[in-house]
Amino acid sequence: MSAKSIKERMSGNEAVAYAIRQVEPDVIPAFPITPSTEIPQMVSTFIANGQMNTDFIPVESEHSAMSAAIGAEAAGARTMTATSSVGLALMWEELLLAASNRLPIVLTLVNRTLSGPININCAHSDGMGARDTGWIQIYSENNQEAYDNYIQAFPIAEDPSVHLPVMICQDGFITSHAVQNIELLDDASVKEFVGSYDPEEYLLNPGNPVSVGPYSVSNYAMEAKKAQADAMVRAKDAILKTGERFGKLSGRSYGLFEEYRTADADYIMVIMGSAAGTAREAVDELREEGVKAGVLKLRVFRPFPEDEIAKALSACRAVAIMDRCESYNGHGGPLAQEIPAALFRNRVSVETVSYVYGLAGRDFRVEEVRSVFQDLQDLSENGKTIEQFQYIGLRKKQE
């Protein structure tokens, strides 16, 4: 049954803070960092005003925030936190502990460039830097998705077949501070959708003592890692089931990725986050001109849906892979590694070109999307040699 829809105008940070109030986790440890500072600030105001029954723990650093989150979650409390950029980097050790201890913590990440040079604007280098820490990662295009994804995070993380932490990502300033129209759910529907958190095992259970994070000798550690990896594989089904259930509640269903005009597309752009809207606008223009262009917007980066992506790209002629961060490997960003590997393993032979765009908040415009699709056309139809790793929108050197 559909929930009551409440039409509002909110920034992405406001939308996530509103969702946090509705979910009402037990514990929130947090430390401020731009551009995510508003989220714990707003939530602490909700708590102070008696609108939430949540323990807010102000800590001295982001490392401490994740440490406190791990302790609270291990004790049986539903726990979340928020951060950005170097704040996530400071959590590095604790991110790995949260995942390996199978603690379903939710972290809302407002994506911001990792230093240096120091910059507070959007890139995906923080989330991508943590891509192998064992966290589920879900990326949002707009404020609506940031709100919806956050609500879905808890049922995914707490699914008995998964029990892994979840990172809900949105683009710093582009969505976090921009105000957009949004449809909210009523409080009761969110509470019912998320449900209560009743962990099977937790530290403060005197009748069933357990240890969390013990030293593991070589005879057991590898098995623990395999169990963790298997849970990440199972997370895919939990994400799909939760997205379908959320669709019945809200009218907005979610999958692993979203396809736009790809069914008959010769050329497809794969992209994540807020720039997907720009890509769709360019595709509409190109379609009017007779160019069969399409967009695949990746929502779930971990677990990486390689088989599904390979199938979605199998019928096109060429693919542009767009990364909003560098891997410093000499040939592209994280998506430029994952997608060609997925195509190869699925025996899909499609031309690909990797691009880096939008670092440190650099604008990504419709005309630049069009130029990428022109590259794909030149490669496929005109036999032109296209540089396989390009930066989009670089300033020209002065002559």
GROMACS .gro file of C-alpha atoms in nm:
model
  399
    1MET     CA    1   0.000   0.000   0.000
    2SER     CA    2   0.128   0.347  -0.089
    3ALA     CA    3   0.219   0.585   0.190
    4LYS     CA    4   0.094   0.940   0.222
    5SER     CA    5   0.307   1.172   0.006
    6ILE     CA    6   0.419   1.505   0.153
    7LYS     CA    7   0.541   1.756  -0.103
    8GLU     CA    8   0.829   1.976   0.019
    9ARG     CA    9   1.135   2.172  -0.092
   10MET     CA   10   1.459   2.067   0.076
   11SER     CA   11   1.832   2.055   0.029
   12GLY     CA   12   1.993   1.712   0.017
   13ASN     CA   13   2.128   1.755   0.369
   14GLU     CA   14   1.785   1.858   0.496
   15ALA     CA   15   1.628   1.557   0.325
   16VAL     CA   16   1.870   1.313   0.487
   17ALA     CA   17   1.832   1.481   0.828
   18TYR     CA   18   1.453   1.453   0.792
   19ALA     CA   19   1.488   1.082   0.707
   20ILE     CA   20   1.712   1.032   1.010
   21ARG     CA   21   1.444   1.189   1.231
   22GLN     CA   22   1.187   0.952   1.084
   23VAL     CA   23   1.403   0.641   1.122
   24GLU     CA   24   1.509   0.755   1.472
   25PRO     CA   25   1.823   0.545   1.523
   26ASP     CA   26   1.930   0.468   1.878
   27VAL     CA   27   2.273   0.631   1.865
   28ILE     CA   28   2.440   0.897   1.647
   29PRO     CA   29   2.807   0.978   1.710
   30ALA     CA   30   2.928   1.254   1.478
   31PHE     CA   31   3.196   1.513   1.413
   32PRO     CA   32   3.135   1.812   1.181
   33ILE     CA   33   3.301   1.844   0.841
   34THR     CA   34   3.199   2.040   0.532
   35PRO     CA   35   2.973   1.974   0.342
   36SER     CA   36   2.803   1.718   0.570
   37THR     CA   37   2.806   1.934   0.886
   38GLU     CA   38   2.442   2.036   0.848
   39ILE     CA   39   2.320   1.679   0.887
   40PRO     CA   40   2.431   1.617   1.249
   41GLN     CA   41   2.358   1.983   1.324
   42MET     CA   42   1.995   1.947   1.214
   43VAL     CA   43   1.959   1.609   1.384
   44SER     CA   44   2.096   1.743   1.713
   45THR     CA   45   1.832   2.017   1.692
   46PHE     CA   46   1.559   1.756   1.642
   47ILE     CA   47   1.687   1.574   1.950
   48ALA     CA   48   1.710   1.892   2.159
   49ASN     CA   49   1.353   1.982   2.062
   50GLY     CA   50   1.223   1.641   2.172
   51GLN     CA   51   1.140   1.529   1.817
   52MET     CA   52   1.367   1.225   1.839
   53ASN     CA   53   1.455   0.978   2.110
   54THR     CA   54   1.817   0.929   2.003
   55ASP     CA   55   2.146   0.954   2.191
   56PHE     CA   56   2.371   1.204   2.013
   57ILE     CA   57   2.741   1.167   2.097
   58PRO     CA   58   2.965   1.464   2.010
   59VAL     CA   59   3.317   1.328   1.960
   60GLU     CA   60   3.662   1.474   1.901
   61SER     CA   61   3.722   1.335   1.551
   62GLU     CA   62   3.578   1.126   1.272
   63HIS     CA   63   3.792   0.832   1.383
   64SER     CA   64   3.620   0.857   1.720
   65ALA     CA   65   3.280   0.888   1.552
   66MET     CA   66   3.318   0.555   1.376
   67SER     CA   67   3.476   0.398   1.686
   68ALA     CA   68   3.173   0.502   1.891
   69ALA     CA   69   2.940   0.378   1.616
   70ILE     CA   70   3.109   0.038   1.624
   71GLY     CA   71   3.076   0.018   2.003
   72ALA     CA   72   2.710   0.121   1.998
   73GLU     CA   73   2.617  -0.116   1.715
   74ALA     CA   74   2.803  -0.404   1.878
   75ALA     CA   75   2.606  -0.336   2.195
   76GLY     CA   76   2.281  -0.384   2.001
   77ALA     CA   77   2.189  -0.023   1.918
   78ARG     CA   78   2.084   0.088   1.570
   79THR     CA   79   2.356   0.339   1.483
   80MET     CA   80   2.443   0.586   1.208
   81THR     CA   81   2.684   0.872   1.144
   82ALA     CA   82   2.773   1.124   0.873
   83THR     CA   83   3.094   1.256   0.721
   84SER     CA   84   3.276   1.378   0.409
   85SER     CA   85   3.617   1.367   0.243
   86VAL     CA   86   3.911   1.361   0.484
   87GLY     CA   87   3.667   1.274   0.761
   88LEU     CA   88   3.602   0.943   0.590
   89ALA     CA   89   3.975   0.900   0.536
   90LEU     CA   90   4.034   0.949   0.910
   91MET     CA   91   3.783   0.668   0.973
   92TRP     CA   92   3.983   0.430   0.752
   93GLU     CA   93   4.086   0.178   1.020
   94GLU     CA   94   3.739   0.178   1.173
   95LEU     CA   95   3.561   0.134   0.840
   96LEU     CA   96   3.738  -0.197   0.796
   97LEU     CA   97   3.654  -0.301   1.153
   98ALA     CA   98   3.286  -0.215   1.110
   99ALA     CA   99   3.260  -0.431   0.799
  100SER     CA  100   3.469  -0.724   0.922
  101ASN     CA  101   3.274  -0.731   1.249
  102ARG     CA  102   2.955  -0.748   1.038
  103LEU     CA  103   2.796  -0.443   1.200
  104PRO     CA  104   2.504  -0.291   1.003
  105ILE     CA  105   2.598   0.073   1.063
  106VAL     CA  106   2.463   0.334   0.819
  107LEU     CA  107   2.687   0.623   0.715
  108THR     CA  108   2.564   0.913   0.506
  109LEU     CA  109   2.856   1.038   0.298
  110VAL     CA  110   2.843   1.379   0.134
  111ASN     CA  111   3.103   1.332  -0.138
  112ARG     CA  112   3.387   1.584  -0.136
  113THR     CA  113   3.732   1.589  -0.289
  114LEU     CA  114   4.012   1.433  -0.088
  115SER     CA  115   4.316   1.655  -0.042
  116GLY     CA  116   4.527   1.783  -0.195
  117PRO     CA  117   4.517   2.051  -0.301
  118ILE     CA  118   4.262   2.140  -0.034
  119ASN     CA  119   3.917   2.171  -0.187
  120ILE     CA  120   3.570   2.142  -0.033
  121ASN     CA  121   3.373   2.069  -0.352
  122CYS     CA  122   3.243   1.751  -0.506
  123ALA     CA  123   3.438   1.452  -0.628
  124HIS     CA  124   3.392   1.082  -0.557
  125SER     CA  125   3.746   1.031  -0.432
  126ASP     CA  126   3.634   0.984  -0.071
  127GLY     CA  127   3.381   0.710  -0.138
  128MET     CA  128   3.595   0.546  -0.403
  129GLY     CA  129   3.893   0.555  -0.171
  130ALA     CA  130   3.690   0.337   0.066
  131ARG     CA  131   3.553   0.109  -0.204
  132ASP     CA  132   3.742  -0.197  -0.079
  133THR     CA  133   3.668  -0.158   0.292
  134GLY     CA  134   3.374  -0.399   0.278
  135TRP     CA  135   3.094  -0.141   0.290
  136ILE     CA  136   2.790  -0.149   0.064
  137GLN     CA  137   2.792   0.174  -0.139
  138ILE     CA  138   2.482   0.338  -0.288
  139TYR     CA  139   2.506   0.666  -0.483
  140SER     CA  140   2.227   0.925  -0.518
  141GLU     CA  141   2.162   1.149  -0.816
  142ASN     CA  142   1.939   1.405  -0.644
  143ASN     CA  143   1.781   1.503  -0.314
  144GLN     CA  144   1.489   1.265  -0.359
  145GLU     CA  145   1.722   0.971  -0.406
  146ALA     CA  146   1.935   1.075  -0.107
  147TYR     CA  147   1.619   1.066   0.109
  148ASP     CA  148   1.489   0.739  -0.039
  149ASN     CA  149   1.826   0.564  -0.030
  150TYR     CA  150   1.880   0.652   0.334
  151ILE     CA  151   1.548   0.497   0.438
  152GLN     CA  152   1.630   0.180   0.243
  153ALA     CA  153   1.979   0.153   0.397
  154PHE     CA  154   1.869   0.003   0.729
  155PRO     CA  155   1.664  -0.291   0.594
  156ILE     CA  156   1.953  -0.369   0.357
  157ALA     CA  157   2.225  -0.350   0.624
  158GLU     CA  158   2.024  -0.539   0.884
  159ASP     CA  159   1.906  -0.816   0.652
  160PRO     CA  160   2.006  -1.142   0.830
  161SER     CA  161   2.174  -1.267   0.511
  162VAL     CA  162   2.386  -0.950   0.485
  163HIS     CA  163   2.475  -0.776   0.814
  164LEU     CA  164   2.715  -0.530   0.655
  165PRO     CA  165   2.747  -0.152   0.691
  166VAL     CA  166   2.602   0.075   0.423
  167MET     CA  167   2.732   0.404   0.283
  168ILE     CA  168   2.467   0.633   0.130
  169CYS     CA  169   2.640   0.888  -0.093
  170GLN     CA  170   2.535   1.221  -0.243
  171ASP     CA  171   2.733   1.490  -0.424
  172GLY     CA  172   2.867   1.766  -0.202
  173PHE     CA  173   2.704   2.108  -0.253
  174ILE     CA  174   2.554   2.000  -0.587
  175THR     CA  175   2.279   1.813  -0.402
  176SER     CA  176   2.366   1.856  -0.034
  177HIS     CA  177   2.308   2.233  -0.038
  178ALA     CA  178   2.085   2.280  -0.344
  179VAL     CA  179   1.711   2.298  -0.277
  180GLN     CA  180   1.488   2.076  -0.488
  181ASN     CA  181   1.126   1.963  -0.486
  182ILE     CA  182   1.089   1.639  -0.295
  183GLU     CA  183   0.817   1.395  -0.189
  184LEU     CA  184   0.846   1.279   0.170
  185LEU     CA  185   0.679   0.982   0.333
  186ASP     CA  186   0.479   1.012   0.652
  187ASP     CA  187   0.656   0.916   0.975
  188ALA     CA  188   0.446   0.609   1.048
  189SER     CA  189   0.511   0.458   0.704
  190VAL     CA  190   0.887   0.506   0.739
  191LYS     CA  191   0.885   0.351   1.086
  192GLU     CA  192   0.691   0.049   0.960
  193PHE     CA  193   0.914   0.011   0.651
  194VAL     CA  194   1.238   0.021   0.850
  195GLY     CA  195   1.104  -0.185   1.138
  196SER     CA  196   1.272  -0.241   1.472
  197TYR     CA  197   1.631  -0.358   1.510
  198ASP     CA  198   1.649  -0.683   1.702
  199PRO     CA  199   2.000  -0.826   1.657
  200GLU     CA  200   2.042  -1.194   1.724
  201GLU     CA  201   2.371  -1.136   1.910
  202TYR     CA  202   2.503  -0.828   2.086
  203LEU     CA  203   2.742  -0.743   2.364
  204LEU     CA  204   2.496  -0.630   2.630
  205ASN     CA  205   2.308  -0.959   2.638
  206PRO     CA  206   2.398  -1.130   2.968
  207GLY     CA  207   2.231  -1.455   2.871
  208ASN     CA  208   2.442  -1.502   2.559
  209PRO     CA  209   2.796  -1.362   2.590
  210VAL     CA  210   2.983  -1.299   2.264
  211SER     CA  211   3.314  -1.144   2.167
  212VAL     CA  212   3.341  -0.878   1.896
  213GLY     CA  213   3.661  -0.813   1.704
  214PRO     CA  214   3.876  -1.086   1.862
  215TYR     CA  215   4.223  -1.177   1.743
  216SER     CA  216   4.194  -1.444   1.476
  217VAL     CA  217   4.470  -1.693   1.412
  218SER     CA  218   4.561  -1.794   1.059
  219ASN     CA  219   4.345  -2.106   1.072
  220TYR     CA  220   4.026  -1.897   1.098
  221ALA     CA  221   4.084  -1.547   0.957
  222MET     CA  222   4.058  -1.648   0.592
  223GLU     CA  223   3.721  -1.817   0.651
  224ALA     CA  224   3.592  -1.499   0.815
  225LYS     CA  225   3.694  -1.296   0.511
  226LYS     CA  226   3.520  -1.541   0.279
  227ALA     CA  227   3.202  -1.520   0.486
  228GLN     CA  228   3.221  -1.140   0.463
  229ALA     CA  229   3.268  -1.156   0.085
  230ASP     CA  230   2.973  -1.395   0.052
  231ALA     CA  231   2.756  -1.151   0.246
  232MET     CA  232   2.845  -0.878  -0.003
  233VAL     CA  233   2.729  -1.103  -0.286
  234ARG     CA  234   2.401  -1.169  -0.104
  235ALA     CA  235   2.356  -0.795  -0.051
  236LYS     CA  236   2.258  -0.762  -0.416
  237ASP     CA  237   1.935  -0.955  -0.357
  238ALA     CA  238   1.864  -0.760  -0.038
  239ILE     CA  239   1.909  -0.431  -0.227
  240LEU     CA  240   1.671  -0.543  -0.503
  241LYS     CA  241   1.406  -0.675  -0.261
  242THR     CA  242   1.424  -0.358  -0.052
  243GLY     CA  243   1.403  -0.138  -0.362
  244GLU     CA  244   1.094  -0.325  -0.483
  245ARG     CA  245   0.930  -0.302  -0.142
  246PHE     CA  246   1.009   0.069  -0.125
  247GLY     CA  247   0.850   0.112  -0.467
  248LYS     CA  248   0.523  -0.033  -0.342
  249LEU     CA  249   0.531   0.209  -0.051
  250SER     CA  250   0.636   0.526  -0.232
  251GLY     CA  251   0.578   0.468  -0.604
  252ARG     CA  252   0.955   0.502  -0.658
  253SER     CA  253   1.123   0.167  -0.722
  254TYR     CA  254   1.500   0.121  -0.715
  255GLY     CA  255   1.738  -0.130  -0.868
  256LEU     CA  256   2.113  -0.167  -0.907
  257PHE     CA  257   2.123   0.093  -1.183
  258GLU     CA  258   1.887   0.298  -1.398
  259GLU     CA  259   1.878   0.285  -1.778
  260TYR     CA  260   1.768   0.580  -1.990
  261ARG     CA  261   1.700   0.526  -2.361
  262THR     CA  262   1.943   0.234  -2.374
  263ALA     CA  263   1.716  -0.031  -2.528
  264ASP     CA  264   1.821   0.054  -2.886
  265ALA     CA  265   2.125   0.270  -2.808
  266ASP     CA  266   2.440   0.249  -3.018
  267TYR     CA  267   2.631   0.459  -2.766
  268ILE     CA  268   2.592   0.451  -2.387
  269MET     CA  269   2.743   0.667  -2.114
  270VAL     CA  270   2.793   0.504  -1.772
  271ILE     CA  271   2.790   0.761  -1.493
  272MET     CA  272   2.712   0.799  -1.121
  273GLY     CA  273   2.564   1.077  -0.910
  274SER     CA  274   2.425   1.420  -0.993
  275ALA     CA  275   2.581   1.447  -1.341
  276ALA     CA  276   2.341   1.180  -1.471
  277GLY     CA  277   2.078   1.450  -1.523
  278THR     CA  278   2.314   1.646  -1.747
  279ALA     CA  279   2.386   1.331  -1.944
  280ARG     CA  280   2.016   1.260  -1.996
  281GLU     CA  281   1.955   1.612  -2.123
  282ALA     CA  282   2.232   1.570  -2.381
  283VAL     CA  283   2.091   1.230  -2.482
  284ASP     CA  284   1.750   1.386  -2.549
  285GLU     CA  285   1.914   1.644  -2.777
  286LEU     CA  286   2.112   1.378  -2.961
  287ARG     CA  287   1.806   1.159  -3.008
  288GLU     CA  288   1.630   1.450  -3.181
  289GLU     CA  289   1.928   1.465  -3.416
  290GLY     CA  290   1.907   1.094  -3.493
  291VAL     CA  291   2.192   0.975  -3.271
  292LYS     CA  292   2.100   0.664  -3.072
  293ALA     CA  293   2.252   0.764  -2.738
  294GLY     CA  294   2.166   0.639  -2.390
  295VAL     CA  295   2.269   0.664  -2.025
  296LEU     CA  296   2.326   0.396  -1.764
  297LYS     CA  297   2.324   0.560  -1.421
  298LEU     CA  298   2.495   0.335  -1.170
  299ARG     CA  299   2.331   0.342  -0.828
  300VAL     CA  300   2.499   0.054  -0.647
  301PHE     CA  301   2.878   0.048  -0.667
  302ARG     CA  302   2.928  -0.217  -0.397
  303PRO     CA  303   2.836  -0.490  -0.453
  304PHE     CA  304   2.938  -0.420  -0.810
  305PRO     CA  305   2.667  -0.553  -1.049
  306GLU     CA  306   2.908  -0.672  -1.317
  307ASP     CA  307   2.688  -0.934  -1.484
  308GLU     CA  308   2.388  -0.703  -1.503
  309ILE     CA  309   2.595  -0.415  -1.641
  310ALA     CA  310   2.760  -0.636  -1.901
  311LYS     CA  311   2.417  -0.752  -2.019
  312ALA     CA  312   2.287  -0.394  -2.034
  313LEU     CA  313   2.585  -0.286  -2.247
  314SER     CA  314   2.607  -0.595  -2.466
  315ALA     CA  315   2.407  -0.464  -2.763
  316CYS     CA  316   2.565  -0.120  -2.804
  317ARG     CA  317   2.863  -0.024  -3.019
  318ALA     CA  318   3.068   0.186  -2.775
  319VAL     CA  319   3.062   0.291  -2.410
  320ALA     CA  320   3.188   0.605  -2.234
  321ILE     CA  321   3.293   0.532  -1.875
  322MET     CA  322   3.275   0.842  -1.657
  323ASP     CA  323   3.468   0.868  -1.329
  324ARG     CA  324   3.448   1.159  -1.086
  325CYS     CA  325   3.781   1.063  -0.932
  326GLU     CA  326   4.128   0.938  -1.024
  327SER     CA  327   4.282   0.601  -0.944
  328TYR     CA  328   4.633   0.716  -1.048
  329ASN     CA  329   4.684   0.394  -1.237
  330GLY     CA  330   4.755   0.570  -1.565
  331HIS     CA  331   4.441   0.462  -1.749
  332GLY     CA  332   4.131   0.580  -1.563
  333GLY     CA  333   3.926   0.581  -1.246
  334PRO     CA  334   3.753   0.299  -1.056
  335LEU     CA  335   3.468   0.253  -1.303
  336ALA     CA  336   3.720   0.238  -1.586
  337GLN     CA  337   3.866  -0.068  -1.414
  338GLU     CA  338   3.544  -0.240  -1.307
  339ILE     CA  339   3.340  -0.210  -1.627
  340PRO     CA  340   3.595  -0.340  -1.882
  341ALA     CA  341   3.665  -0.631  -1.645
  342ALA     CA  342   3.291  -0.704  -1.627
  343LEU     CA  343   3.263  -0.696  -2.006
  344PHE     CA  344   3.564  -0.924  -2.047
  345ARG     CA  345   3.443  -1.180  -1.793
  346ASN     CA  346   3.102  -1.188  -1.961
  347ARG     CA  347   3.260  -1.217  -2.309
  348VAL     CA  348   3.102  -0.892  -2.425
  349SER     CA  349   3.305  -0.721  -2.695
  350VAL     CA  350   3.229  -0.349  -2.683
  351GLU     CA  351   3.458  -0.051  -2.741
  352THR     CA  352   3.512   0.158  -2.426
  353VAL     CA  353   3.667   0.498  -2.359
  354SER     CA  354   3.738   0.620  -2.005
  355TYR     CA  355   3.696   0.980  -1.893
  356VAL     CA  356   3.757   1.174  -1.571
  357TYR     CA  357   3.526   1.471  -1.514
  358GLY     CA  358   3.402   1.710  -1.248
  359LEU     CA  359   3.696   1.692  -1.006
  360ALA     CA  360   3.679   1.944  -0.720
  361GLY     CA  361   3.336   2.059  -0.835
  362ARG     CA  362   3.436   2.140  -1.195
  363ASP     CA  363   3.123   2.194  -1.405
  364PHE     CA  364   3.014   1.913  -1.636
  365ARG     CA  365   2.800   2.059  -1.912
  366VAL     CA  366   2.567   1.931  -2.180
  367GLU     CA  367   2.809   2.031  -2.457
  368GLU     CA  368   3.081   1.823  -2.292
  369VAL     CA  369   2.851   1.521  -2.278
  370ARG     CA  370   2.781   1.572  -2.647
  371SER     CA  371   3.154   1.581  -2.721
  372VAL     CA  372   3.195   1.246  -2.542
  373PHE     CA  373   2.924   1.091  -2.756
  374GLN     CA  374   3.091   1.241  -3.063
  375ASP     CA  375   3.410   1.059  -2.962
  376LEU     CA  376   3.217   0.733  -2.950
  377GLN     CA  377   3.069   0.797  -3.293
  378ASP     CA  378   3.409   0.883  -3.439
  379LEU     CA  379   3.556   0.569  -3.289
  380SER     CA  380   3.282   0.336  -3.408
  381GLU     CA  381   3.165   0.487  -3.736
  382ASN     CA  382   3.461   0.682  -3.867
  383GLY     CA  383   3.749   0.462  -3.754
  384LYS     CA  384   3.910   0.755  -3.576
  385THR     CA  385   4.169   0.684  -3.308
  386ILE     CA  386   4.033   0.819  -2.979
  387GLU     CA  387   4.251   0.885  -2.677
  388GLN     CA  388   4.150   0.615  -2.431
  389PHE     CA  389   4.190   0.815  -2.110
  390GLN     CA  390   4.078   1.177  -2.112
  391TYR     CA  391   4.009   1.459  -1.868
  392ILE     CA  392   3.693   1.657  -1.949
  393GLY     CA  393   3.686   2.035  -1.909
  394LEU     CA  394   4.052   2.105  -1.840
  395ARG     CA  395   4.155   2.470  -1.875
  396LYS     CA  396   4.368   2.530  -2.183
  397LYS     CA  397   4.732   2.620  -2.136
  398GLN     CA  398   4.812   2.978  -2.228
  399GLU     CA  399   5.000   3.005  -2.555
   0.00000   0.00000   0.00000
